[in-house]
């Protein structure tokens, strides 16, 4: 469905996110025929580039990040014709008047300002947008995560943005919410009657949420070393996934109904305190090891540092203190340079109350529902069956397996394709509200505090290409459970 006419202004247009995600995503939507003929994209960044240089950068971004069969030469030319570039100093005065002049011709449309920059620039950019008369009722602002680096800075950033853009025109992006499979979680939970009666502490033993990456920090060292995995992944992506698993059914699928329910989960998270953080949280940092393509250096060598407190791995035992989830652990883990790229949610049901089988039938393994977010998106329900054949009663575990690729065979659109157009449509359902972001920081805060204590243990080393430090395995195994993928 085409959207109404709009202009997208990307601040940080020469950066990693714009090149890797935003420009390719808009290109894909253009190829799909979803962009109106007069939709324009304005790149804004500090670099004093001529327009031709920016177009070259955009062309290279598309060549690098869009598979060859999906980028016909004519489509690339048509897309590039939509692009403009304005050099703008986010914290200075240069370029703003030029930007205002450039946007004068599109003032009758929806204008989306996408701040693909660090959070320190959100305030200065919003202030200047207001001062140059660019933040009128037809405009919306999109900010990337992480918003702030702790509760106080997030509140300050939100207040600065809020002094220019009201909440209903502010879109805090968490691209995990735009992933097809993450949205499918809502369809799965709320469009099937089968699971809801079982979706509680009486029937679920525990939940695991894993977002494992095989890559390292990939050219974002400056940012990553000041953030670490807790701020980069847990505060946003992992907690959002936890919310979608744990939330009550919203009354309607509209932005505030969904976000109200997610907020309740965040507020019900069992507090991790400075005192119990060492017991419930494991942080790690990778050392030299191997990836699928050969040996890889450790984090410190990669960044050329002697030492760094930045964690590239976190595992947490969390809990949601409410009637539905009392006593059900939520084990979260994420890390870079792990053994595989895999994101999945595993719901393990309680064991059967009593076995009627002889020991020779083998163990009864508790049912598991695996929601694979990436790669190989799909849903598996692991059940016990009788091993076919004449060998008597032997039990075996098999999956009911639904693979998106096999079932639908479609290209899985990137999250940004959906999310940027949702901003144009004015649909905030898949964006984080201010109170959600702040509630997430409130929960994360004591962990950061505990880690910054001078006597705190540094991140535990792990070898690149493994499943993280041994302590992360102990975190779950001391409860008599194991990580689902053998990690
Ligand atoms: C980003 C993080 O938000 O998500 C990155 O800043 C991480 O460090 C990325 O690599 C992972 O996203 P995806 O979509 O590749 O799972």
Short mmCIF file of C-alpha atoms and ligand atoms in Angstrom, two decimals:
data_model
loop_
_atom_site.label_atom_id
_atom_site.label_comp_id
_atom_site.label_asym_id
_atom_site.label_seq_id
_atom_site.Cartn_x
_atom_site.Cartn_y
_atom_site.Cartn_z
CA UNK A 1 0.00 0.00 0.00
CA UNK A 2 1.62 3.30 -1.01
CA UNK A 3 1.97 5.87 1.76
CA UNK A 4 1.13 9.55 1.49
CA UNK A 5 3.71 11.92 0.17
CA UNK A 6 6.62 12.54 2.53
CA UNK A 7 10.18 13.72 2.92
CA UNK A 8 12.67 11.84 5.03
CA UNK A 9 15.58 13.78 6.50
CA UNK A 10 18.35 11.53 7.81
CA UNK A 11 20.78 13.12 10.25
CA UNK A 12 23.97 11.05 10.39
CA UNK A 13 23.45 10.24 6.71
CA UNK A 14 27.07 9.27 6.13
CA UNK A 15 27.14 6.93 9.15
CA UNK A 16 26.98 3.20 9.57
CA UNK A 17 23.24 2.93 10.23
CA UNK A 18 22.27 5.06 7.25
CA UNK A 19 24.50 3.12 4.91
CA UNK A 20 23.79 -0.35 6.23
CA UNK A 21 20.10 -0.05 6.98
CA UNK A 22 18.20 3.14 6.17
CA UNK A 23 19.22 3.75 2.56
CA UNK A 24 18.90 0.06 1.56
CA UNK A 25 15.52 -0.14 3.34
CA UNK A 26 14.14 2.89 1.51
CA UNK A 27 15.51 1.54 -1.74
CA UNK A 28 13.67 -1.76 -1.19
CA UNK A 29 10.41 0.07 -0.50
CA UNK A 30 10.93 2.08 -3.67
CA UNK A 31 11.42 -1.11 -5.67
CA UNK A 32 8.23 -2.48 -4.08
CA UNK A 33 6.37 0.56 -5.46
CA UNK A 34 5.54 1.93 -2.04
CA UNK A 35 7.14 5.34 -2.31
CA UNK A 36 5.10 8.08 -3.96
CA UNK A 37 6.78 9.61 -7.02
CA UNK A 38 7.55 12.82 -5.19
CA UNK A 39 9.00 11.26 -2.01
CA UNK A 40 12.42 12.76 -1.24
CA UNK A 41 15.22 11.74 1.07
CA UNK A 42 17.55 14.40 2.40
CA UNK A 43 20.89 13.28 3.80
CA UNK A 44 22.26 15.58 6.49
CA UNK A 45 25.64 15.20 8.14
CA UNK A 46 28.67 17.20 9.18
CA UNK A 47 30.84 16.16 6.21
CA UNK A 48 31.08 18.85 3.55
CA UNK A 49 30.16 16.57 0.70
CA UNK A 50 29.08 17.66 -2.75
CA UNK A 51 25.73 16.12 -3.69
CA UNK A 52 27.49 13.83 -6.18
CA UNK A 53 29.70 12.45 -3.41
CA UNK A 54 26.68 11.63 -1.29
CA UNK A 55 24.99 9.93 -4.23
CA UNK A 56 28.12 7.84 -4.70
CA UNK A 57 28.03 6.87 -1.03
CA UNK A 58 24.37 5.90 -1.37
CA UNK A 59 25.06 3.91 -4.53
CA UNK A 60 27.83 2.00 -2.76
CA UNK A 61 25.56 1.39 0.24
CA UNK A 62 22.95 -0.19 -2.02
CA UNK A 63 25.51 -2.26 -3.90
CA UNK A 64 26.94 -3.53 -0.63
CA UNK A 65 23.72 -4.19 1.25
CA UNK A 66 21.12 -5.14 -1.35
CA UNK A 67 21.60 -8.49 -3.13
CA UNK A 68 22.40 -8.08 -6.84
CA UNK A 69 19.18 -9.65 -8.21
CA UNK A 70 17.13 -7.12 -6.22
CA UNK A 71 18.80 -3.99 -7.59
CA UNK A 72 18.15 -3.43 -11.27
CA UNK A 73 20.14 -0.50 -12.67
CA UNK A 74 16.99 1.49 -13.49
CA UNK A 75 15.68 1.09 -9.94
CA UNK A 76 18.97 2.34 -8.50
CA UNK A 77 18.89 5.42 -10.76
CA UNK A 78 15.28 6.17 -9.88
CA UNK A 79 16.08 5.90 -6.18
CA UNK A 80 19.19 8.08 -6.38
CA UNK A 81 17.14 10.78 -8.09
CA UNK A 82 15.15 11.12 -4.85
CA UNK A 83 18.24 11.96 -2.77
CA UNK A 84 19.61 15.37 -1.76
CA UNK A 85 22.41 16.28 0.62
CA UNK A 86 22.88 19.17 3.01
CA UNK A 87 25.99 19.60 5.20
CA UNK A 88 24.73 20.48 8.67
CA UNK A 89 26.58 21.08 11.92
CA UNK A 90 24.40 19.45 14.59
CA UNK A 91 25.91 21.40 17.45
CA UNK A 92 26.71 24.57 15.50
CA UNK A 93 24.91 27.00 13.23
CA UNK A 94 26.23 25.94 9.84
CA UNK A 95 23.92 24.41 7.29
CA UNK A 96 20.63 24.94 9.10
CA UNK A 97 19.50 27.81 6.92
CA UNK A 98 20.36 25.75 3.84
CA UNK A 99 18.36 22.84 5.25
CA UNK A 100 15.38 25.12 5.85
CA UNK A 101 15.60 26.35 2.25
CA UNK A 102 15.86 22.79 0.94
CA UNK A 103 12.80 21.72 2.95
CA UNK A 104 10.71 24.74 1.91
CA UNK A 105 9.53 22.89 -1.18
CA UNK A 106 8.18 19.96 0.85
CA UNK A 107 6.48 21.86 3.67
CA UNK A 108 3.06 20.64 2.55
CA UNK A 109 4.00 17.01 3.27
CA UNK A 110 4.80 14.82 6.22
CA UNK A 111 8.43 15.38 7.12
CA UNK A 112 10.24 12.69 9.08
CA UNK A 113 13.47 13.67 10.83
CA UNK A 114 15.45 10.51 11.48
CA UNK A 115 18.23 11.09 14.01
CA UNK A 116 20.68 8.31 13.15
CA UNK A 117 23.23 9.86 15.50
CA UNK A 118 24.39 9.34 19.06
CA UNK A 119 21.94 10.42 21.79
CA UNK A 120 24.16 13.38 22.72
CA UNK A 121 23.04 15.07 19.47
CA UNK A 122 19.29 14.48 19.88
CA UNK A 123 18.81 17.59 22.04
CA UNK A 124 20.93 19.99 19.94
CA UNK A 125 19.29 18.83 16.70
CA UNK A 126 15.74 19.16 18.06
CA UNK A 127 16.49 22.58 19.49
CA UNK A 128 17.74 23.79 16.09
CA UNK A 129 14.84 22.22 14.20
CA UNK A 130 12.53 24.28 16.41
CA UNK A 131 14.60 27.45 16.12
CA UNK A 132 14.69 27.25 12.33
CA UNK A 133 10.93 26.74 12.18
CA UNK A 134 11.25 23.14 10.98
CA UNK A 135 9.31 21.31 13.71
CA UNK A 136 5.72 22.14 12.71
CA UNK A 137 2.69 19.89 13.09
CA UNK A 138 3.46 18.00 9.87
CA UNK A 139 6.81 16.75 11.22
CA UNK A 140 7.83 13.67 13.22
CA UNK A 141 11.10 12.75 14.85
CA UNK A 142 12.65 9.30 14.99
CA UNK A 143 15.43 8.58 17.47
CA UNK A 144 17.66 5.54 17.57
CA UNK A 145 18.39 3.53 20.66
CA UNK A 146 19.95 3.69 23.15
CA UNK A 147 18.13 6.80 24.35
CA UNK A 148 20.61 7.98 26.99
CA UNK A 149 23.08 5.83 28.88
CA UNK A 150 21.23 5.56 32.20
CA UNK A 151 17.93 6.71 33.67
CA UNK A 152 18.97 10.30 34.38
CA UNK A 153 20.45 10.91 30.93
CA UNK A 154 17.47 9.21 29.24
CA UNK A 155 15.10 11.49 31.14
CA UNK A 156 17.16 14.51 30.15
CA UNK A 157 17.22 13.48 26.47
CA UNK A 158 13.49 12.71 26.50
CA UNK A 159 12.74 16.07 28.07
CA UNK A 160 14.80 17.89 25.44
CA UNK A 161 13.10 16.04 22.60
CA UNK A 162 9.72 16.52 24.31
CA UNK A 163 10.18 20.27 24.51
CA UNK A 164 10.08 20.33 20.69
CA UNK A 165 8.14 17.23 19.62
CA UNK A 166 5.10 16.02 21.57
CA UNK A 167 5.02 12.30 22.41
CA UNK A 168 2.60 11.53 19.56
CA UNK A 169 5.16 12.84 17.06
CA UNK A 170 8.16 11.11 18.71
CA UNK A 171 9.17 7.66 17.48
CA UNK A 172 11.80 5.83 19.56
CA UNK A 173 12.96 3.04 17.37
CA UNK A 174 13.84 -0.46 18.50
CA UNK A 175 14.36 -2.26 15.23
CA UNK A 176 13.67 -5.64 16.84
CA UNK A 177 10.00 -4.63 17.03
CA UNK A 178 9.95 -4.27 13.25
CA UNK A 179 11.27 -7.76 12.58
CA UNK A 180 8.67 -9.92 10.90
CA UNK A 181 9.13 -12.73 13.40
CA UNK A 182 8.88 -10.44 16.40
CA UNK A 183 5.58 -9.08 15.16
CA UNK A 184 4.57 -12.66 14.59
CA UNK A 185 4.91 -13.21 18.33
CA UNK A 186 1.80 -11.10 18.78
CA UNK A 187 -0.08 -13.01 16.11
CA UNK A 188 1.10 -16.26 17.63
CA UNK A 189 -0.02 -15.35 21.14
CA UNK A 190 -3.22 -13.47 20.41
CA UNK A 191 -4.59 -15.15 17.28
CA UNK A 192 -4.39 -18.70 18.65
CA UNK A 193 -6.60 -19.91 21.45
CA UNK A 194 -4.38 -22.89 22.05
CA UNK A 195 -1.55 -21.33 24.01
CA UNK A 196 -3.16 -18.67 26.19
CA UNK A 197 -4.49 -21.12 28.83
CA UNK A 198 -0.96 -22.54 29.15
CA UNK A 199 0.85 -19.20 29.10
CA UNK A 200 1.54 -18.85 32.81
CA UNK A 201 3.52 -20.11 35.78
CA UNK A 202 1.26 -23.13 36.24
CA UNK A 203 2.38 -24.58 32.90
CA UNK A 204 5.63 -22.86 31.96
CA UNK A 205 8.85 -23.85 33.70
CA UNK A 206 11.07 -21.11 32.33
CA UNK A 207 11.75 -18.85 29.36
CA UNK A 208 15.04 -18.29 27.55
CA UNK A 209 15.73 -15.35 25.28
CA UNK A 210 18.96 -15.51 23.31
CA UNK A 211 20.26 -12.93 20.85
CA UNK A 212 23.65 -14.28 19.83
CA UNK A 213 25.84 -12.66 17.20
CA UNK A 214 28.85 -14.20 15.52
CA UNK A 215 30.28 -10.86 14.41
CA UNK A 216 32.46 -8.57 16.50
CA UNK A 217 31.97 -4.82 16.92
CA UNK A 218 32.35 -4.12 13.16
CA UNK A 219 33.68 -0.60 12.85
CA UNK A 220 31.53 0.83 15.63
CA UNK A 221 34.22 0.60 18.25
CA UNK A 222 33.94 4.21 19.40
CA UNK A 223 30.29 3.83 20.26
CA UNK A 224 30.40 0.25 21.46
CA UNK A 225 33.25 0.67 23.90
CA UNK A 226 31.30 3.34 25.78
CA UNK A 227 28.04 1.37 25.62
CA UNK A 228 28.64 -2.38 26.05
CA UNK A 229 26.10 -5.13 25.53
CA UNK A 230 23.84 -4.21 28.45
CA UNK A 231 23.09 -0.76 27.03
CA UNK A 232 23.37 -1.79 23.38
CA UNK A 233 21.13 -4.88 23.46
CA UNK A 234 19.55 -5.72 26.82
CA UNK A 235 18.04 -2.34 27.77
CA UNK A 236 16.12 -2.32 24.51
CA UNK A 237 15.96 -5.42 22.28
CA UNK A 238 16.00 -8.17 24.92
CA UNK A 239 13.65 -6.40 27.31
CA UNK A 240 11.24 -5.66 24.47
CA UNK A 241 11.22 -9.35 23.54
CA UNK A 242 10.63 -10.23 27.18
CA UNK A 243 7.70 -7.80 27.25
CA UNK A 244 6.10 -9.36 24.17
CA UNK A 245 6.35 -12.81 25.73
CA UNK A 246 5.16 -11.79 29.19
CA UNK A 247 2.57 -9.06 28.58
CA UNK A 248 -1.15 -9.48 29.13
CA UNK A 249 -3.31 -9.47 25.99
CA UNK A 250 -3.94 -5.81 25.10
CA UNK A 251 -7.58 -4.85 24.59
CA UNK A 252 -6.81 -3.71 21.05
CA UNK A 253 -3.79 -3.74 18.80
CA UNK A 254 -3.29 -0.01 19.02
CA UNK A 255 -0.20 1.83 20.06
CA UNK A 256 -1.15 2.80 23.58
CA UNK A 257 -2.98 -0.41 24.46
CA UNK A 258 0.11 -2.45 23.50
CA UNK A 259 2.56 -0.08 25.15
CA UNK A 260 0.52 0.09 28.37
CA UNK A 261 0.80 -3.70 28.68
CA UNK A 262 4.53 -3.72 27.95
CA UNK A 263 5.06 -1.00 30.55
CA UNK A 264 3.31 -3.12 33.18
CA UNK A 265 5.79 -5.93 32.52
CA UNK A 266 8.77 -3.61 32.81
CA UNK A 267 7.42 -2.27 36.09
CA UNK A 268 6.89 -5.83 37.37
CA UNK A 269 10.46 -6.96 36.67
CA UNK A 270 12.03 -8.30 39.81
CA UNK A 271 14.57 -5.67 40.81
CA UNK A 272 18.18 -6.62 40.40
CA UNK A 273 20.03 -4.87 43.19
CA UNK A 274 23.65 -3.92 43.56
CA UNK A 275 23.82 -6.65 46.19
CA UNK A 276 22.44 -9.50 44.07
CA UNK A 277 23.75 -8.39 40.65
CA UNK A 278 26.84 -10.60 40.88
CA UNK A 279 24.55 -13.61 41.45
CA UNK A 280 22.02 -12.85 38.71
CA UNK A 281 24.14 -11.23 36.02
CA UNK A 282 27.24 -12.43 34.17
CA UNK A 283 29.24 -10.11 31.95
CA UNK A 284 31.95 -11.22 29.58
CA UNK A 285 34.43 -9.93 27.02
CA UNK A 286 35.77 -11.99 24.15
CA UNK A 287 39.38 -12.99 23.72
CA UNK A 288 41.03 -14.18 20.51
CA UNK A 289 39.42 -17.28 19.06
CA UNK A 290 37.83 -18.48 15.86
CA UNK A 291 34.85 -17.65 13.71
CA UNK A 292 33.45 -19.60 10.76
CA UNK A 293 35.89 -17.74 8.48
CA UNK A 294 39.04 -18.32 10.55
CA UNK A 295 40.92 -16.92 13.53
CA UNK A 296 39.71 -13.63 14.97
CA UNK A 297 41.39 -11.23 17.42
CA UNK A 298 40.10 -10.51 20.90
CA UNK A 299 38.06 -7.42 21.70
CA UNK A 300 41.00 -5.46 23.12
CA UNK A 301 43.28 -6.24 20.15
CA UNK A 302 40.48 -5.37 17.74
CA UNK A 303 40.11 -1.97 19.36
CA UNK A 304 43.83 -1.49 20.07
CA UNK A 305 43.20 -1.07 23.78
CA UNK A 306 45.20 -2.19 26.80
CA UNK A 307 42.07 -2.73 28.81
CA UNK A 308 38.38 -1.87 28.72
CA UNK A 309 35.49 -2.53 31.07
CA UNK A 310 33.06 -2.86 28.12
CA UNK A 311 31.15 -6.13 28.17
CA UNK A 312 30.54 -7.89 24.87
CA UNK A 313 28.37 -10.53 26.54
CA UNK A 314 25.66 -10.46 29.19
CA UNK A 315 23.54 -13.22 30.71
CA UNK A 316 20.84 -12.41 33.24
CA UNK A 317 18.41 -14.39 35.32
CA UNK A 318 15.34 -12.17 35.46
CA UNK A 319 11.87 -12.57 36.87
CA UNK A 320 8.46 -10.94 36.43
CA UNK A 321 6.69 -10.49 39.74
CA UNK A 322 3.01 -10.84 38.97
CA UNK A 323 0.34 -13.52 39.13
CA UNK A 324 1.00 -14.87 35.70
CA UNK A 325 4.76 -15.28 36.04
CA UNK A 326 5.56 -15.66 39.73
CA UNK A 327 8.48 -18.06 40.10
CA UNK A 328 9.20 -18.45 36.36
CA UNK A 329 12.79 -17.48 35.53
CA UNK A 330 13.47 -15.55 32.34
CA UNK A 331 17.06 -16.26 31.30
CA UNK A 332 18.39 -13.62 28.93
CA UNK A 333 21.69 -13.68 27.08
CA UNK A 334 23.31 -11.76 24.29
CA UNK A 335 26.82 -11.38 23.03
CA UNK A 336 29.17 -10.73 20.17
CA UNK A 337 31.58 -13.28 18.68
CA UNK A 338 29.52 -16.19 19.93
CA UNK A 339 29.40 -19.63 18.34
CA UNK A 340 26.55 -18.79 15.97
CA UNK A 341 24.21 -16.02 14.90
CA UNK A 342 20.93 -17.06 16.40
CA UNK A 343 18.09 -15.19 18.05
CA UNK A 344 15.39 -17.25 19.62
CA UNK A 345 12.86 -17.41 22.38
CA UNK A 346 12.44 -20.78 24.02
CA UNK A 347 9.46 -21.48 26.25
CA UNK A 348 9.94 -24.67 28.25
CA UNK A 349 6.75 -26.16 29.65
CA UNK A 350 6.57 -28.03 32.92
CA UNK A 351 7.38 -31.73 33.00
CA UNK A 352 4.51 -34.24 32.97
CA UNK A 353 3.17 -34.86 36.47
CA UNK A 354 3.87 -38.60 36.46
CA UNK A 355 5.45 -41.02 34.00
CA UNK A 356 3.47 -44.11 33.06
CA UNK A 357 6.41 -45.51 31.05
CA UNK A 358 9.10 -48.00 32.02
CA UNK A 359 12.64 -46.66 32.34
CA UNK A 360 13.47 -48.49 29.09
CA UNK A 361 11.22 -46.03 27.21
CA UNK A 362 13.82 -43.34 27.88
CA UNK A 363 13.42 -39.93 29.47
CA UNK A 364 10.40 -37.71 28.95
CA UNK A 365 11.70 -34.34 27.86
CA UNK A 366 9.50 -31.36 28.73
CA UNK A 367 7.73 -29.74 25.76
CA UNK A 368 9.44 -26.72 24.30
CA UNK A 369 8.18 -24.00 22.04
CA UNK A 370 10.99 -22.38 20.07
CA UNK A 371 10.32 -19.11 18.31
CA UNK A 372 13.26 -18.57 15.98
CA UNK A 373 13.64 -14.90 15.21
CA UNK A 374 16.69 -15.20 12.96
CA UNK A 375 18.10 -16.77 10.89
CA UNK A 376 15.79 -19.56 9.61
CA UNK A 377 12.74 -17.77 10.99
CA UNK A 378 10.05 -20.09 12.22
CA UNK A 379 8.29 -21.80 15.07
CA UNK A 380 8.98 -25.27 16.44
CA UNK A 381 6.97 -27.13 19.01
CA UNK A 382 8.95 -30.04 20.47
CA UNK A 383 6.76 -32.97 21.44
CA UNK A 384 7.37 -36.50 22.68
CA UNK A 385 6.22 -39.37 20.46
CA UNK A 386 6.67 -43.11 20.31
CA UNK A 387 9.70 -43.97 18.21
CA UNK A 388 8.11 -45.67 15.19
CA UNK A 389 8.89 -49.36 14.68
CA UNK A 390 8.55 -52.69 16.41
CA UNK A 391 11.10 -52.00 19.14
CA UNK A 392 8.49 -51.54 21.84
CA UNK A 393 7.69 -48.30 23.64
CA UNK A 394 10.60 -45.95 23.18
CA UNK A 395 10.04 -42.25 23.50
CA UNK A 396 11.53 -39.71 21.18
CA UNK A 397 11.45 -35.93 20.91
CA UNK A 398 10.37 -34.46 17.55
CA UNK A 399 9.54 -30.94 16.39
CA UNK A 400 6.38 -29.73 14.72
CA UNK A 401 8.26 -27.37 12.50
CA UNK A 402 7.03 -24.29 10.68
CA UNK A 403 9.73 -22.56 8.69
CA UNK A 404 8.81 -19.19 7.21
CA UNK A 405 11.07 -19.72 4.21
CA UNK A 406 9.46 -23.06 3.35
CA UNK A 407 5.92 -21.97 4.14
CA UNK A 408 5.97 -18.60 2.39
CA UNK A 409 9.15 -18.46 0.32
CA UNK A 410 9.14 -14.67 0.44
CA UNK A 411 11.96 -12.23 0.98
CA UNK A 412 11.90 -11.34 4.65
CA UNK A 413 11.75 -7.53 4.66
CA UNK A 414 14.22 -5.74 6.89
CA UNK A 415 12.75 -4.22 10.05
CA UNK A 416 13.64 -0.70 8.93
CA UNK A 417 11.51 -1.04 5.79
CA UNK A 418 8.45 -1.49 7.92
CA UNK A 419 9.33 0.95 10.66
CA UNK A 420 10.20 4.01 8.58
CA UNK A 421 6.93 3.74 6.71
CA UNK A 422 5.05 3.25 9.99
CA UNK A 423 6.37 6.67 10.98
CA UNK A 424 4.98 8.15 7.77
CA UNK A 425 1.65 6.42 8.49
CA UNK A 426 1.64 7.77 12.05
CA UNK A 427 1.50 4.30 13.61
CA UNK A 428 3.42 4.20 16.92
CA UNK A 429 2.59 0.60 17.92
CA UNK A 430 6.09 -0.69 17.20
CA UNK A 431 7.91 2.23 18.84
CA UNK A 432 8.87 2.66 22.47
CA UNK A 433 7.03 5.22 24.54
CA UNK A 434 8.96 7.48 26.90
CA UNK A 435 7.75 5.71 30.04
CA UNK A 436 8.79 2.30 28.64
CA UNK A 437 12.32 3.45 27.88
CA UNK A 438 12.66 4.99 31.31
CA UNK A 439 11.22 1.92 33.09
CA UNK A 440 13.77 -0.23 31.26
CA UNK A 441 16.60 2.04 32.42
CA UNK A 442 15.24 1.99 35.96
CA UNK A 443 15.67 -1.80 35.99
CA UNK A 444 19.10 -1.72 34.30
CA UNK A 445 20.46 1.04 36.59
CA UNK A 446 21.51 -1.08 39.61
CA UNK A 447 23.41 -3.46 37.32
CA UNK A 448 25.39 -0.56 35.91
CA UNK A 449 25.95 0.72 39.44
CA UNK A 450 27.18 -2.66 40.61
CA UNK A 451 29.59 -2.90 37.70
CA UNK A 452 31.00 0.56 38.24
CA UNK A 453 31.91 -0.24 41.83
CA UNK A 454 35.74 -0.22 42.21
CA UNK A 455 35.66 -3.68 43.78
CA UNK A 456 33.48 -5.15 41.00
CA UNK A 457 34.90 -8.09 39.12
CA UNK A 458 35.83 -7.16 35.52
CA UNK A 459 34.03 -8.88 32.59
CA UNK A 460 34.87 -12.57 32.46
CA UNK A 461 36.93 -13.56 29.42
CA UNK A 462 35.52 -15.97 26.86
CA UNK A 463 37.02 -17.33 23.69
CA UNK A 464 35.58 -15.90 20.47
CA UNK A 465 33.44 -18.52 18.77
CA UNK A 466 32.12 -20.08 21.98
CA UNK A 467 28.87 -19.54 23.91
CA UNK A 468 30.34 -17.04 26.36
CA UNK A 469 31.97 -17.39 29.78
CA UNK A 470 31.51 -20.61 31.75
CA UNK A 471 29.78 -18.56 34.44
CA UNK A 472 26.86 -17.97 32.04
CA UNK A 473 26.38 -21.70 31.75
CA UNK A 474 26.59 -22.03 35.51
CA UNK A 475 23.95 -19.27 35.86
CA UNK A 476 21.29 -21.57 34.40
CA UNK A 477 22.74 -24.97 35.32
CA UNK A 478 22.75 -24.21 39.03
CA UNK A 479 18.93 -24.15 38.65
CA UNK A 480 18.98 -27.61 37.02
CA UNK A 481 18.31 -26.23 33.53
CA UNK A 482 20.44 -25.81 30.40
CA UNK A 483 20.66 -23.30 27.58
CA UNK A 484 18.57 -24.65 24.77
CA UNK A 485 21.15 -24.77 21.98
CA UNK A 486 23.84 -26.61 23.89
CA UNK A 487 25.72 -23.38 24.47
C1 LIG B 1 21.83 -3.09 17.11
C2 LIG B 1 23.07 -3.08 17.96
O1 LIG B 1 20.79 -2.39 17.76
O2 LIG B 1 21.43 -4.41 16.86
C3 LIG B 1 24.17 -3.87 17.30
O3 LIG B 1 23.49 -1.73 18.19
C4 LIG B 1 23.70 -5.25 16.92
O4 LIG B 1 25.32 -3.95 18.14
C5 LIG B 1 22.39 -5.18 16.15
O5 LIG B 1 24.68 -5.87 16.12
C6 LIG B 1 21.81 -6.55 15.90
O6 LIG B 1 20.72 -6.42 15.04
P1 LIG B 1 20.28 -7.60 14.07
O7 LIG B 1 19.07 -7.06 13.39
O8 LIG B 1 21.43 -7.87 13.16
O9 LIG B 1 20.00 -8.76 14.97
#
